Short mmCIF file of C-alpha atoms in Angstrom, two decimals:
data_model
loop_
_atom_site.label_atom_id
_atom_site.label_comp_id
_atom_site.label_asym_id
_atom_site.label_seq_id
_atom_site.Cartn_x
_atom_site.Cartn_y
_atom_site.Cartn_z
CA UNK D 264 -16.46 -26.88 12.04
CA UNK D 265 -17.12 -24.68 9.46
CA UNK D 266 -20.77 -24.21 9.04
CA UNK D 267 -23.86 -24.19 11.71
CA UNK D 268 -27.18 -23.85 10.23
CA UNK D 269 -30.81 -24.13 11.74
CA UNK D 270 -32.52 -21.35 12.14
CA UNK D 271 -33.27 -18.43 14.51
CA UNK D 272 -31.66 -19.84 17.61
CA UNK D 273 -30.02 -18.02 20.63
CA UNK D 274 -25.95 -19.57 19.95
CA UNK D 275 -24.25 -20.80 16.81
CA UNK D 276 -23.66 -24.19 18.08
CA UNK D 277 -27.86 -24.41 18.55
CA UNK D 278 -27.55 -23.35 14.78
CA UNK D 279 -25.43 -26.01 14.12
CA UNK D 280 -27.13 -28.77 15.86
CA UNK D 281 -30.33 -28.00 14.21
CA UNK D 282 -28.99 -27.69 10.49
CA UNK D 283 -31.32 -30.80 9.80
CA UNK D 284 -34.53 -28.95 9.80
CA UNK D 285 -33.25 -26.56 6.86
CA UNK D 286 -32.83 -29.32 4.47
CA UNK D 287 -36.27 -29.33 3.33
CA UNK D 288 -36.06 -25.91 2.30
CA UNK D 289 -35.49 -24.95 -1.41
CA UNK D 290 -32.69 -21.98 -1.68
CA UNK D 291 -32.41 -21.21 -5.26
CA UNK D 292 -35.88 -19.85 -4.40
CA UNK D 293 -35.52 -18.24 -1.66
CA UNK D 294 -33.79 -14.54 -0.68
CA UNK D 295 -30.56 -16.11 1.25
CA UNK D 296 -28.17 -12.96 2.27
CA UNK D 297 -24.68 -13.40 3.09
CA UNK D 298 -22.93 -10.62 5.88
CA UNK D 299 -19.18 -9.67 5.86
CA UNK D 300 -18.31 -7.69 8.60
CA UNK D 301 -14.92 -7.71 8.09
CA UNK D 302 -12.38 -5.58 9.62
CA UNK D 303 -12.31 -2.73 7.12
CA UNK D 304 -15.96 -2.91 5.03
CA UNK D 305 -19.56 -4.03 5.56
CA UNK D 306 -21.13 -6.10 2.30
CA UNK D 307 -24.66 -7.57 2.42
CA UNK D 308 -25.24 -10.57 -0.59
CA UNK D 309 -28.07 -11.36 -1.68
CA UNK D 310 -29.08 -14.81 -3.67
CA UNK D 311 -32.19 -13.25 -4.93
CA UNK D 312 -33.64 -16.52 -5.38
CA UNK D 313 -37.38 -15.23 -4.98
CA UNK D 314 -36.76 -13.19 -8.03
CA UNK D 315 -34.52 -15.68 -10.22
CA UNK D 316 -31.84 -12.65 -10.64
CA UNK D 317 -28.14 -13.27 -10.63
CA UNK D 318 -25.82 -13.23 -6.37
CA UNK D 319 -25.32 -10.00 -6.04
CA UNK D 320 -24.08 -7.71 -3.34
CA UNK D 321 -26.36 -4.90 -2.61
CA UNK D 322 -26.22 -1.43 -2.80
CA UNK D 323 -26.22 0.80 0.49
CA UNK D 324 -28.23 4.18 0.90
CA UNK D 325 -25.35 5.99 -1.40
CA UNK D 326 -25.49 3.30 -4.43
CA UNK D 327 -21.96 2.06 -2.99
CA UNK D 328 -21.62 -1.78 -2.50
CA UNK D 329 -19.38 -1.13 0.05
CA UNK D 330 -19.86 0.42 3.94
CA UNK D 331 -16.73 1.51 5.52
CA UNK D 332 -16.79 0.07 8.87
CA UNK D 333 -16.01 3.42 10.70
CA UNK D 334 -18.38 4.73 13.47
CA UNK D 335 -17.61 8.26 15.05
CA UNK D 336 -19.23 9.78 18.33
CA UNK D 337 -17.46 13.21 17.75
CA UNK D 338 -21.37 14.84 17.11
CA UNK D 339 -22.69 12.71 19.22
CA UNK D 340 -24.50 13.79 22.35
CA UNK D 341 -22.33 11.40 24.74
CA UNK D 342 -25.15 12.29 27.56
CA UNK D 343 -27.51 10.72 26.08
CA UNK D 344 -28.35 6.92 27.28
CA UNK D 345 -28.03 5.81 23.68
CA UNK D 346 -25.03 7.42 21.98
CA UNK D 347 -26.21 7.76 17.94
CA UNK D 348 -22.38 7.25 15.89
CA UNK D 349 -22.08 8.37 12.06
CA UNK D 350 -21.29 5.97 10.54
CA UNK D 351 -19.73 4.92 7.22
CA UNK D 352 -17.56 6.61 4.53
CA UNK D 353 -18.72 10.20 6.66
CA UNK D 354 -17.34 8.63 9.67
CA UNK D 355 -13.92 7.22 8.18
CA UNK D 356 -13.56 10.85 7.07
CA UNK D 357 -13.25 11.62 10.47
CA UNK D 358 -10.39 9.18 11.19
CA UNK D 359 -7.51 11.90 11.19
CA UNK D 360 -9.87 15.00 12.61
CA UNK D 361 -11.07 12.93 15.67
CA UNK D 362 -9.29 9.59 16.01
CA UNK D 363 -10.61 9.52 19.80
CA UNK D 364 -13.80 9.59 19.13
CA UNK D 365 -13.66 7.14 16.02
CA UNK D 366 -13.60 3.37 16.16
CA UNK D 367 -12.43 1.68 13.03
CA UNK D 368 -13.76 -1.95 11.93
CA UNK D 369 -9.96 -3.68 12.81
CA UNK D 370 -9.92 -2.26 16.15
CA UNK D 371 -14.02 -3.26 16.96
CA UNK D 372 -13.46 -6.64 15.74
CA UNK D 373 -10.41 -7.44 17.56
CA UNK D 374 -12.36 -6.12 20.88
CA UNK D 375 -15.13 -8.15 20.19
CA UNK D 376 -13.26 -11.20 19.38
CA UNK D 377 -10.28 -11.05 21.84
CA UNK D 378 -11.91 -9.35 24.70
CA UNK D 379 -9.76 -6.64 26.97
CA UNK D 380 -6.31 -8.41 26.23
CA UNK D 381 -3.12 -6.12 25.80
CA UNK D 382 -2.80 -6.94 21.70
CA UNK D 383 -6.78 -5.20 21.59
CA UNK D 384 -6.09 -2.18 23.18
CA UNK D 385 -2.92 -1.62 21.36
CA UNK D 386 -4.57 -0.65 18.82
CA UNK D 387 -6.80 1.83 20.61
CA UNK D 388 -6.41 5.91 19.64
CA UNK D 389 -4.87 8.37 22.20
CA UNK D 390 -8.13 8.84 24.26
CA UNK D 391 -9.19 5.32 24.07
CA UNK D 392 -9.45 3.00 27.07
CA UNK D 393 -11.28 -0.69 27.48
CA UNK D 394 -13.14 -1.08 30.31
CA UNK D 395 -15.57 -3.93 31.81
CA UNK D 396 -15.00 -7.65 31.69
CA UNK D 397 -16.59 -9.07 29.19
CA UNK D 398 -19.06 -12.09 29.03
CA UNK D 399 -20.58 -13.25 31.71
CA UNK D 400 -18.90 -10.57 34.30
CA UNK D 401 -20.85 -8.19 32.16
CA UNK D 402 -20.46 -6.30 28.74
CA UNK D 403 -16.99 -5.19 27.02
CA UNK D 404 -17.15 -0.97 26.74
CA UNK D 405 -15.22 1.28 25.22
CA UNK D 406 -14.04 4.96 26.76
CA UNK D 407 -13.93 7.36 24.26
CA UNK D 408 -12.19 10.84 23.86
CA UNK D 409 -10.97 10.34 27.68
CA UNK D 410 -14.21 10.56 29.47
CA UNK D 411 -15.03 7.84 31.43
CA UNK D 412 -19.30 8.71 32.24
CA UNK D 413 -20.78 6.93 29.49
CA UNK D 414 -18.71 4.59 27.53
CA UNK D 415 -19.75 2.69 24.66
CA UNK D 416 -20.72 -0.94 24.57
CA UNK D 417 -18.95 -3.20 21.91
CA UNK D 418 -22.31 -4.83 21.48
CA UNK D 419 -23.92 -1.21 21.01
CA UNK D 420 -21.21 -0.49 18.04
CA UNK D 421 -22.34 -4.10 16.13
CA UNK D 422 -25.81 -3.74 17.08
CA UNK D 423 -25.54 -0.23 14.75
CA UNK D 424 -23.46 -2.58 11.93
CA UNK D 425 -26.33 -4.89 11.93
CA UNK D 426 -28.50 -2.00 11.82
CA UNK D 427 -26.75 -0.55 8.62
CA UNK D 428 -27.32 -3.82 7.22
CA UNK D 429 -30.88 -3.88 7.56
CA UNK D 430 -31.29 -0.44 5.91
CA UNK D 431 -29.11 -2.06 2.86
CA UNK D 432 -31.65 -4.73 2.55
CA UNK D 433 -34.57 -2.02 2.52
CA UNK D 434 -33.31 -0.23 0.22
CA UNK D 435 -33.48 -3.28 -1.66
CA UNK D 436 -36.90 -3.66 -0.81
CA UNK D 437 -35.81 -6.92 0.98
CA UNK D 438 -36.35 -7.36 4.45
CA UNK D 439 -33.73 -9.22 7.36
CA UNK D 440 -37.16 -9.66 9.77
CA UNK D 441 -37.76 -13.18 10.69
CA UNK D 442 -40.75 -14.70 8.92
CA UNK D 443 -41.57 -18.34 8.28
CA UNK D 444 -39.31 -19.91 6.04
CA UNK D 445 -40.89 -21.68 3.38
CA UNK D 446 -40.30 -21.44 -0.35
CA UNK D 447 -40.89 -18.36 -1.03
CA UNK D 448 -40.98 -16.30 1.69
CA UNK D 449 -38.29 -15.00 4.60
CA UNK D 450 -34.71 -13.95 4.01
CA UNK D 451 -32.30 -15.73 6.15
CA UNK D 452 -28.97 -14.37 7.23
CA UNK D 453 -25.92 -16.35 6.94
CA UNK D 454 -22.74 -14.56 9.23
CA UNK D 455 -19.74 -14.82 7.94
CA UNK D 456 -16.43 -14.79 10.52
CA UNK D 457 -12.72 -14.88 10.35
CA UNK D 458 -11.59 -18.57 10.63
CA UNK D 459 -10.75 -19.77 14.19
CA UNK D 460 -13.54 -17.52 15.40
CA UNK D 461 -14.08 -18.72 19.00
CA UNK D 462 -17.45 -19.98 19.22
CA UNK D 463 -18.05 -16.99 22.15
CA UNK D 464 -17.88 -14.29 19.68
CA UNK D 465 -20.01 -16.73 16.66
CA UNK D 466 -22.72 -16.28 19.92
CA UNK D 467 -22.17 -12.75 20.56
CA UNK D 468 -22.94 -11.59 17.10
CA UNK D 469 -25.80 -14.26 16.38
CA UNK D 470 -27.09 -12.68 19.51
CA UNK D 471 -26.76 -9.04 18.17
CA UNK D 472 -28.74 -10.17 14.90
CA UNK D 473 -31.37 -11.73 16.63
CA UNK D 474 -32.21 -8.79 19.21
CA UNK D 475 -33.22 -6.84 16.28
CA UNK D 476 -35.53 -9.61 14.94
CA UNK D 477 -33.25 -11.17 12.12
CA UNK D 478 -33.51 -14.69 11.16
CA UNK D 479 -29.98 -15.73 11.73
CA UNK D 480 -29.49 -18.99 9.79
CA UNK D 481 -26.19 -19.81 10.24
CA UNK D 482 -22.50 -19.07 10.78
CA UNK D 483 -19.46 -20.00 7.83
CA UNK D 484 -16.29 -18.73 8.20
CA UNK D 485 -14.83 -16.42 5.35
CA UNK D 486 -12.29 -19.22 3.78
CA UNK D 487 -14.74 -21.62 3.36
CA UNK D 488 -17.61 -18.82 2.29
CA UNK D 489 -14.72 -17.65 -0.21
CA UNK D 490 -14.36 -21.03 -1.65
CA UNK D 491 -17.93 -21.74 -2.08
CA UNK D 492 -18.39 -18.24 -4.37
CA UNK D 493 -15.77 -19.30 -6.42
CA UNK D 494 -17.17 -22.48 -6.64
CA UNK D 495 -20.31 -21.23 -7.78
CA UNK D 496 -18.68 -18.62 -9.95
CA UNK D 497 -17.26 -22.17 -11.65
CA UNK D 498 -12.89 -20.70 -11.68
CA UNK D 499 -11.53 -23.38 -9.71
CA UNK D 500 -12.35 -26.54 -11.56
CA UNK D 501 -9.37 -26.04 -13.08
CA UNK D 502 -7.92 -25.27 -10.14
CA UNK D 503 -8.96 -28.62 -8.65
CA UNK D 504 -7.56 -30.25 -11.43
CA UNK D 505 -4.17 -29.69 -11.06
CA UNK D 506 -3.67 -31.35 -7.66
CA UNK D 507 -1.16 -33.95 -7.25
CA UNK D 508 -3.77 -36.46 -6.08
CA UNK D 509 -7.21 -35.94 -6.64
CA UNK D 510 -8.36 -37.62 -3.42
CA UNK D 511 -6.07 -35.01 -1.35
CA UNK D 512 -5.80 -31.82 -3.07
CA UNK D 513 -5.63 -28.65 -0.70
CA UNK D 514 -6.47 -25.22 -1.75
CA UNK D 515 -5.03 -22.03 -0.26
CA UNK D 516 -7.51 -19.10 0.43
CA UNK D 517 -5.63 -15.77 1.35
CA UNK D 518 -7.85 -13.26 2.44
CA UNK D 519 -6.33 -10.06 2.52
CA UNK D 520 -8.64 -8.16 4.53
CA UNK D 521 -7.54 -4.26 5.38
CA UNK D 522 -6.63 -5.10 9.03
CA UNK D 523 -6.20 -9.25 9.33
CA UNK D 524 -4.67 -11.12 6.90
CA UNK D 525 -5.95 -14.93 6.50
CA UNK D 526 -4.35 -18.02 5.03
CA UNK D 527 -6.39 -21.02 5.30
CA UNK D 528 -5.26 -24.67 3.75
CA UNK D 529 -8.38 -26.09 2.13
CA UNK D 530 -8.71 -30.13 1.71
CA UNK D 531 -10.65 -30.47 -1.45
CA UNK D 532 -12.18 -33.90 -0.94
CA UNK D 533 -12.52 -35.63 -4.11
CA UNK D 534 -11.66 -32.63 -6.02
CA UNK D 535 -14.95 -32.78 -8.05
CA UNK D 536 -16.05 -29.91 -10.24
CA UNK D 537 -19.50 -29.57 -8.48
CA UNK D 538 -20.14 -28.42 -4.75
CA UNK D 539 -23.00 -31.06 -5.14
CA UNK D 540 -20.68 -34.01 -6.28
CA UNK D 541 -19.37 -34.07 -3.02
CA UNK D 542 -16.22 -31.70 -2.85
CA UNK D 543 -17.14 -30.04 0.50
CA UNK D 544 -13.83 -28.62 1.84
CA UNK D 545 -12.43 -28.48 5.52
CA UNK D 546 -10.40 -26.29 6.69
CA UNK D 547 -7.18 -28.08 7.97
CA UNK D 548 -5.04 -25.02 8.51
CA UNK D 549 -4.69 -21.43 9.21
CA UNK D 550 -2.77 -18.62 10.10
CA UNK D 551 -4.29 -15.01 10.78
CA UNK D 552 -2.55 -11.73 11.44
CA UNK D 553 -4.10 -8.49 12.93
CA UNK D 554 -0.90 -6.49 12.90
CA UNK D 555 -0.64 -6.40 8.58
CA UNK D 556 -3.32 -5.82 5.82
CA UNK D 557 -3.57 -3.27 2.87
CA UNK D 558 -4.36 -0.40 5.11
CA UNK D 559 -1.16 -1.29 5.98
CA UNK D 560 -0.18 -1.03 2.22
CA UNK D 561 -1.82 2.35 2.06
CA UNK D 562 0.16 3.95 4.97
CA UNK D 563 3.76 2.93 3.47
CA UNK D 564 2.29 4.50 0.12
CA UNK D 565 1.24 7.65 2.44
CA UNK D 566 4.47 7.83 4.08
CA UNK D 567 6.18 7.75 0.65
CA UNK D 568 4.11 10.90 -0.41
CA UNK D 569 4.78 12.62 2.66
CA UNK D 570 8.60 12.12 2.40
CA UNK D 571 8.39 13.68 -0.65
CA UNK D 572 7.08 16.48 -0.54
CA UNK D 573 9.10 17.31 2.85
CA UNK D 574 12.12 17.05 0.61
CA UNK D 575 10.93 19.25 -1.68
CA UNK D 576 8.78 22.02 0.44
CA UNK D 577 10.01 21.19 3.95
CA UNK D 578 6.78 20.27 5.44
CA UNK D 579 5.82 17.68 7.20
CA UNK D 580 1.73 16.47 6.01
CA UNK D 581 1.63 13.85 8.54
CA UNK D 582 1.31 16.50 11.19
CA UNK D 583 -2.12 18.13 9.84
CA UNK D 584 -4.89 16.03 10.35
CA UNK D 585 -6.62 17.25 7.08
CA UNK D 586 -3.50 16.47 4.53
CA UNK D 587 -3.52 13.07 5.96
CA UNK D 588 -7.01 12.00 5.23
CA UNK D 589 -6.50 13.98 1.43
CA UNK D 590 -3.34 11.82 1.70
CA UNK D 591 -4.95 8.23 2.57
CA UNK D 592 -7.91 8.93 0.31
CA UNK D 593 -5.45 9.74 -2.80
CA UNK D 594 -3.31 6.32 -1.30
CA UNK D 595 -6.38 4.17 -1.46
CA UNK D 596 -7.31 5.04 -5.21
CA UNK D 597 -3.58 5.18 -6.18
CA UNK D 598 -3.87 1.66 -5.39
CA UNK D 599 -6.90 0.65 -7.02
CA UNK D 600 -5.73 2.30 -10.34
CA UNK D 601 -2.47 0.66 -10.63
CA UNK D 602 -4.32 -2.39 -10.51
CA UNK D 603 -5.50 -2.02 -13.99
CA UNK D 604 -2.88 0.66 -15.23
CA UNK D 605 0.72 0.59 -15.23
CA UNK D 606 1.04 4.21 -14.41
CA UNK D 607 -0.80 6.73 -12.36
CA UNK D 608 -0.64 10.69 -10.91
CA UNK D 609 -1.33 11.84 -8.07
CA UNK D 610 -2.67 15.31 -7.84
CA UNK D 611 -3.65 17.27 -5.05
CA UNK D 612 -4.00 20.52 -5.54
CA UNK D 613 -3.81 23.46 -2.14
CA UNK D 614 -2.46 20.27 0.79
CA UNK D 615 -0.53 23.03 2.66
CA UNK D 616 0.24 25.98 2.81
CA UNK D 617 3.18 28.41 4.65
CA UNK D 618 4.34 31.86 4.60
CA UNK D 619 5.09 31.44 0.85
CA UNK D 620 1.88 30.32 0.02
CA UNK D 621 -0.51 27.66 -1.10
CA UNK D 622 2.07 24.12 -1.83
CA UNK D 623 0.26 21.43 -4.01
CA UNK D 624 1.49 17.66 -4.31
CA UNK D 625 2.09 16.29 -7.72
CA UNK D 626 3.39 12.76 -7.62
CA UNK D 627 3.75 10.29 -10.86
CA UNK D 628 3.73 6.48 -9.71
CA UNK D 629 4.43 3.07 -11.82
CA UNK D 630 3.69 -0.51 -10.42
CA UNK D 631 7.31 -0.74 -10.08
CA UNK D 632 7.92 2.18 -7.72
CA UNK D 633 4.57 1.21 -5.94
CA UNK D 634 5.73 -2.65 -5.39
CA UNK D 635 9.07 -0.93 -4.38
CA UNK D 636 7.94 1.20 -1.72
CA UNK D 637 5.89 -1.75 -0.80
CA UNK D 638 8.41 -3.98 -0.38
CA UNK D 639 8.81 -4.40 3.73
CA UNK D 640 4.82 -4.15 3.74
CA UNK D 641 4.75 -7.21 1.52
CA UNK D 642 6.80 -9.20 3.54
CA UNK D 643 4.94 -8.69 6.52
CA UNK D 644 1.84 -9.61 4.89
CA UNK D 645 2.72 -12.71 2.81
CA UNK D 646 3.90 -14.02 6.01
CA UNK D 647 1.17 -16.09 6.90
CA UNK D 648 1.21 -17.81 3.93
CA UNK D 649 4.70 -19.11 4.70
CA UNK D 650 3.36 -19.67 8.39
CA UNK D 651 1.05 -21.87 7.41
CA UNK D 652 2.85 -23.60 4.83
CA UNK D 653 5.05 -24.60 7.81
CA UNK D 654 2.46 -25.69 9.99
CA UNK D 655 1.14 -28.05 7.93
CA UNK D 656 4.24 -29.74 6.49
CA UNK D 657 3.91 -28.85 2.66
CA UNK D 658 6.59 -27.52 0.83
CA UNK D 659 6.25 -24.27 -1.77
CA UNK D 660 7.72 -24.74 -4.83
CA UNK D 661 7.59 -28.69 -4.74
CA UNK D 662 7.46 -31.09 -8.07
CA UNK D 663 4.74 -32.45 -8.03
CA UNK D 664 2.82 -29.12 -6.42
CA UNK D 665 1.81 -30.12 -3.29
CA UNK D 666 -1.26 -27.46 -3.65
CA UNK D 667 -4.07 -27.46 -6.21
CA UNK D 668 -4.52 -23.84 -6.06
CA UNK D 669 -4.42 -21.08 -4.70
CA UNK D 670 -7.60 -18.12 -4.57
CA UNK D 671 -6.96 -14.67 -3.32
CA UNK D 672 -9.85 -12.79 -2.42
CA UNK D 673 -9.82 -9.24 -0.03
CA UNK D 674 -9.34 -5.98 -1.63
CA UNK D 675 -5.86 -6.79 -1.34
CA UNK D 676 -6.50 -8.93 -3.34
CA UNK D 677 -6.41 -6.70 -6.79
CA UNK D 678 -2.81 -5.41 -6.49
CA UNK D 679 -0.30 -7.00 -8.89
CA UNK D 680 2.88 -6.42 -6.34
CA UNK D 681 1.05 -8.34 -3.58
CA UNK D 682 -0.30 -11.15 -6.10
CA UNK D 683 3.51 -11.66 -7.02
CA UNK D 684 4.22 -11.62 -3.51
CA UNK D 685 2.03 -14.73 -2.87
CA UNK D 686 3.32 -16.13 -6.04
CA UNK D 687 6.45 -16.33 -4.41
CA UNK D 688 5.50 -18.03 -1.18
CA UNK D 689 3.84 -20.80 -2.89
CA UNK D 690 6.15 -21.01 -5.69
CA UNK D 691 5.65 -20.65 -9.43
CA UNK D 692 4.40 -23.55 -10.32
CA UNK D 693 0.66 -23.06 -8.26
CA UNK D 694 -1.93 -21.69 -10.35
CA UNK D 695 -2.89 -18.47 -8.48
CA UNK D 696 -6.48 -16.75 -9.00
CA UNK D 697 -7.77 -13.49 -8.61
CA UNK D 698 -11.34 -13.78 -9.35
CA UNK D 699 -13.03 -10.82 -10.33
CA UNK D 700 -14.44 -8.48 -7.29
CA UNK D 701 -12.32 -10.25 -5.02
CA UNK D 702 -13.52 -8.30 -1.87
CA UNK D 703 -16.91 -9.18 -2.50
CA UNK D 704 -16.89 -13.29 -2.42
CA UNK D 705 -17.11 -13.57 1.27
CA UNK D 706 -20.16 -12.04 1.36
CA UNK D 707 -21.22 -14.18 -1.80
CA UNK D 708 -20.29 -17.23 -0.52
CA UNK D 709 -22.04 -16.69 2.85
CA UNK D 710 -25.13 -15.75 0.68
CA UNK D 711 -24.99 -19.15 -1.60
CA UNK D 712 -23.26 -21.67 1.45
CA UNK D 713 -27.10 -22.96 1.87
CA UNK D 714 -27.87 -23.57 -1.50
CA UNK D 715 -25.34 -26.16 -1.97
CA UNK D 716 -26.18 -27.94 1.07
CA UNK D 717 -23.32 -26.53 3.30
CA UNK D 718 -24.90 -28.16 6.45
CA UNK D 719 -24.05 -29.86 9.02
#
């Protein structure tokens, strides 16, 4: 089921079985937003229906659209009943400086979502340790930097996500309060999950919303909330068009999030050019991975740099906390640049220094080299697109294409060695697209799902 809609109710499968009292309601005029909280960024969308203005995804406190989902307790007065985190790109700063006290958005949602098994607290830090039960044998927490007197509740960490959200909308001048829904007034909240959410964690985090007064409208998972902004951004009639029969065409959405990789096989319907003609998708198939992502891309980019300049200065930068954030920082916008330019430098002035003095890195890259140094991390991460391929019997490369389409969205998303990676798993035939902003259509299409009558 991919949608549950029906207002401010206590569990997503209330939401759901109440989705007939929203269709009365008249979205294009009303202030719908749409929340990713995916495993590396926050995004809040907003339809801004009340004010006739264009989807868009709203700006936080430091005119970013994007929150890293980072929360650190390394300031934080851990006697205190309720624990205040930073919070955002000042906590992700402190990834490298205080990993124990830092708890990145992969790591939180794979707690929330899969409880105290041994794959969640793999990825703890050094200093890290899950404790409680979870649901109904009371809440998950989290031990941080070793001490084991106050630890943090997984439902405290979202209920300051939500939070953050809430300030986004402000900021707007929108508010996430419930009010009456009518017309013209109230801003509902559609969630947006990974696919094969278990209903358990839909519930936890409607719950979270709701304790701080929102109007929680309904749940959509991100393949189906990625298909509906491209949809409404109009790029896949074509798309739709080119299935082999128009009655059965399937879609691939790959979401290449920073931690989880998604690939989701979408049946089309009747393939129709218009959400409201009828070509309401299901999702038939899936295949997620929490061990690959383009953070994942970013390390093998970081471990490049730091092999480097060990060569040439015989230092080792992943063994200073400080070089390695400068190092990840430069890694992340390395990557966005070479998705729009064939060539770019790295330049970081004063990374080390020894005996000899201050030692700078200075580092040329081309999408060749990059896509070469990416090459194992590429595998890894295209592989649930061949995983799910398998799974549901269709064959890449196959004459007549056996898939309409397929849409990458994630941040991932914008690099031109992973989108020729996925070109390759589904063969060169499939029309592959990249719409623009890719890691914002979750969010968009989570924001517009009620407009088009995404209801159950």
């Amino acid at each position: 089921d991919d949608l549950g809609f029906g207002g401010a109710t206590s569990t997503a499968g209330e939401a759901k079985a109440n989705g007939s009292r929203a269709n009365a309601v008249d979205y294009t005029s009303v202030d719908v937003m749409g929340l990713d909280l995916g495993t590396s960024n926050l995004r809040l969308a907003c339809t801004q229906g009340a004010s006739g203005q264009p989807c868009e995804v709203l700006e936080n406190a430091s005119g970013q659209r994007t929150t890293p989902i980072y929360l650190s307790f390394a300031d934080a007065d851990m006697s205190a009943p309720s624990p205040s985190p930073l919070l955002g790109a000042i906590a992700k700063s402190r990834r490298f400086a205080d990993p124990k006290w830092t708890v990145a958005g992969g790591v939180l949602q794979q707690l929330a979502f899969d409880g105290g098994s041994v794959e969640a607290e793999a990825v703890l830090s050094e200093g890290q340790k899950v404790s409680g039960e979870g649901g109904d044998d009371g809440p998950l927490l989290l031990e941080l930097g070793g001490a084991t007197d106050n630890p943090i509740s997984i439902h405290s960490l979202y209920s300051a996500l939500v939070s953050e959200a809430v300030g986004i909308a402000s900021h707007k001048g929108l508010s996430l309060a419930a009010a009456p829904l009518s017309a013209n007034s109230g801003s509902p909240l559609v969630l947006s999950v990974p696919v094969a959410t278990p209903d358990s964690a839909r519930n936890f985090l409607v719950n979270v919303c709701l304790e701080q007064g929102l109007m929680v409208y309904g749940v959509v998972d991100d393949a189906s909330a990625a298909y509906v902004a491209a949809m409404d951004a109009g790029i896949l009639t074509d798309m739709l068009k080119n299935g082999s029969s128009q009655s059965q065409s399937q879609i691939m959405v790959v979401d290449l999030g920073g931690s989880l990789v998604q690939a989701s096989l979408l049946s089309a319907g009747d393939g129709g050019g218009s959400l409201g003609g009828g070509s309401r998708v299901e999702v038939v198939q899936t295949v997620a991975s929490r061990t690959t992502g383009s953070n994942q891309l970013h390390a093998a980019l970081v471990d490049h740099l730091a092999l480097q300049f060990a060569l040439r200065n015989g230092i080792d930068l992943r063994q200073d906390y400080m070089s390695m954030e400068r190092l990840h920082s430069a890694a992340e916008v390395a990557a966005e640049e070479l998705s729009f330019r064939p060539k770019v430098k790295i330049n970081l002035p004063f990374i080390t220094a020894d005996a000899s003095g201050p030692k700078h890195l200075e580092e040329s890259l081309t999408r060749a080299e990059y896509a070469r140094i990416l090459d194992d991390a590429l595998g890894a991460m295209t592989q649930p697109i061949a995983d799910v391929l398998a799974k549901a019997g269709v064959r890449p490369g196959s004459e007549p294409s056996e898939l309409a389409g397929v849409l990458l969205v994630g941040a991932g998303a914008r690099s031109p060695a992973l989108q020729a990676a996925v070109q390759a798993r589904v063969g060169a035939g499939v029309v592959t697209v990249v719409p623009p902003n890719p890691e914002e259509y979750v969010a968009r299409g989570a924001a517009k799902a009620p407009e088009y009558g995404w209801l159950e």
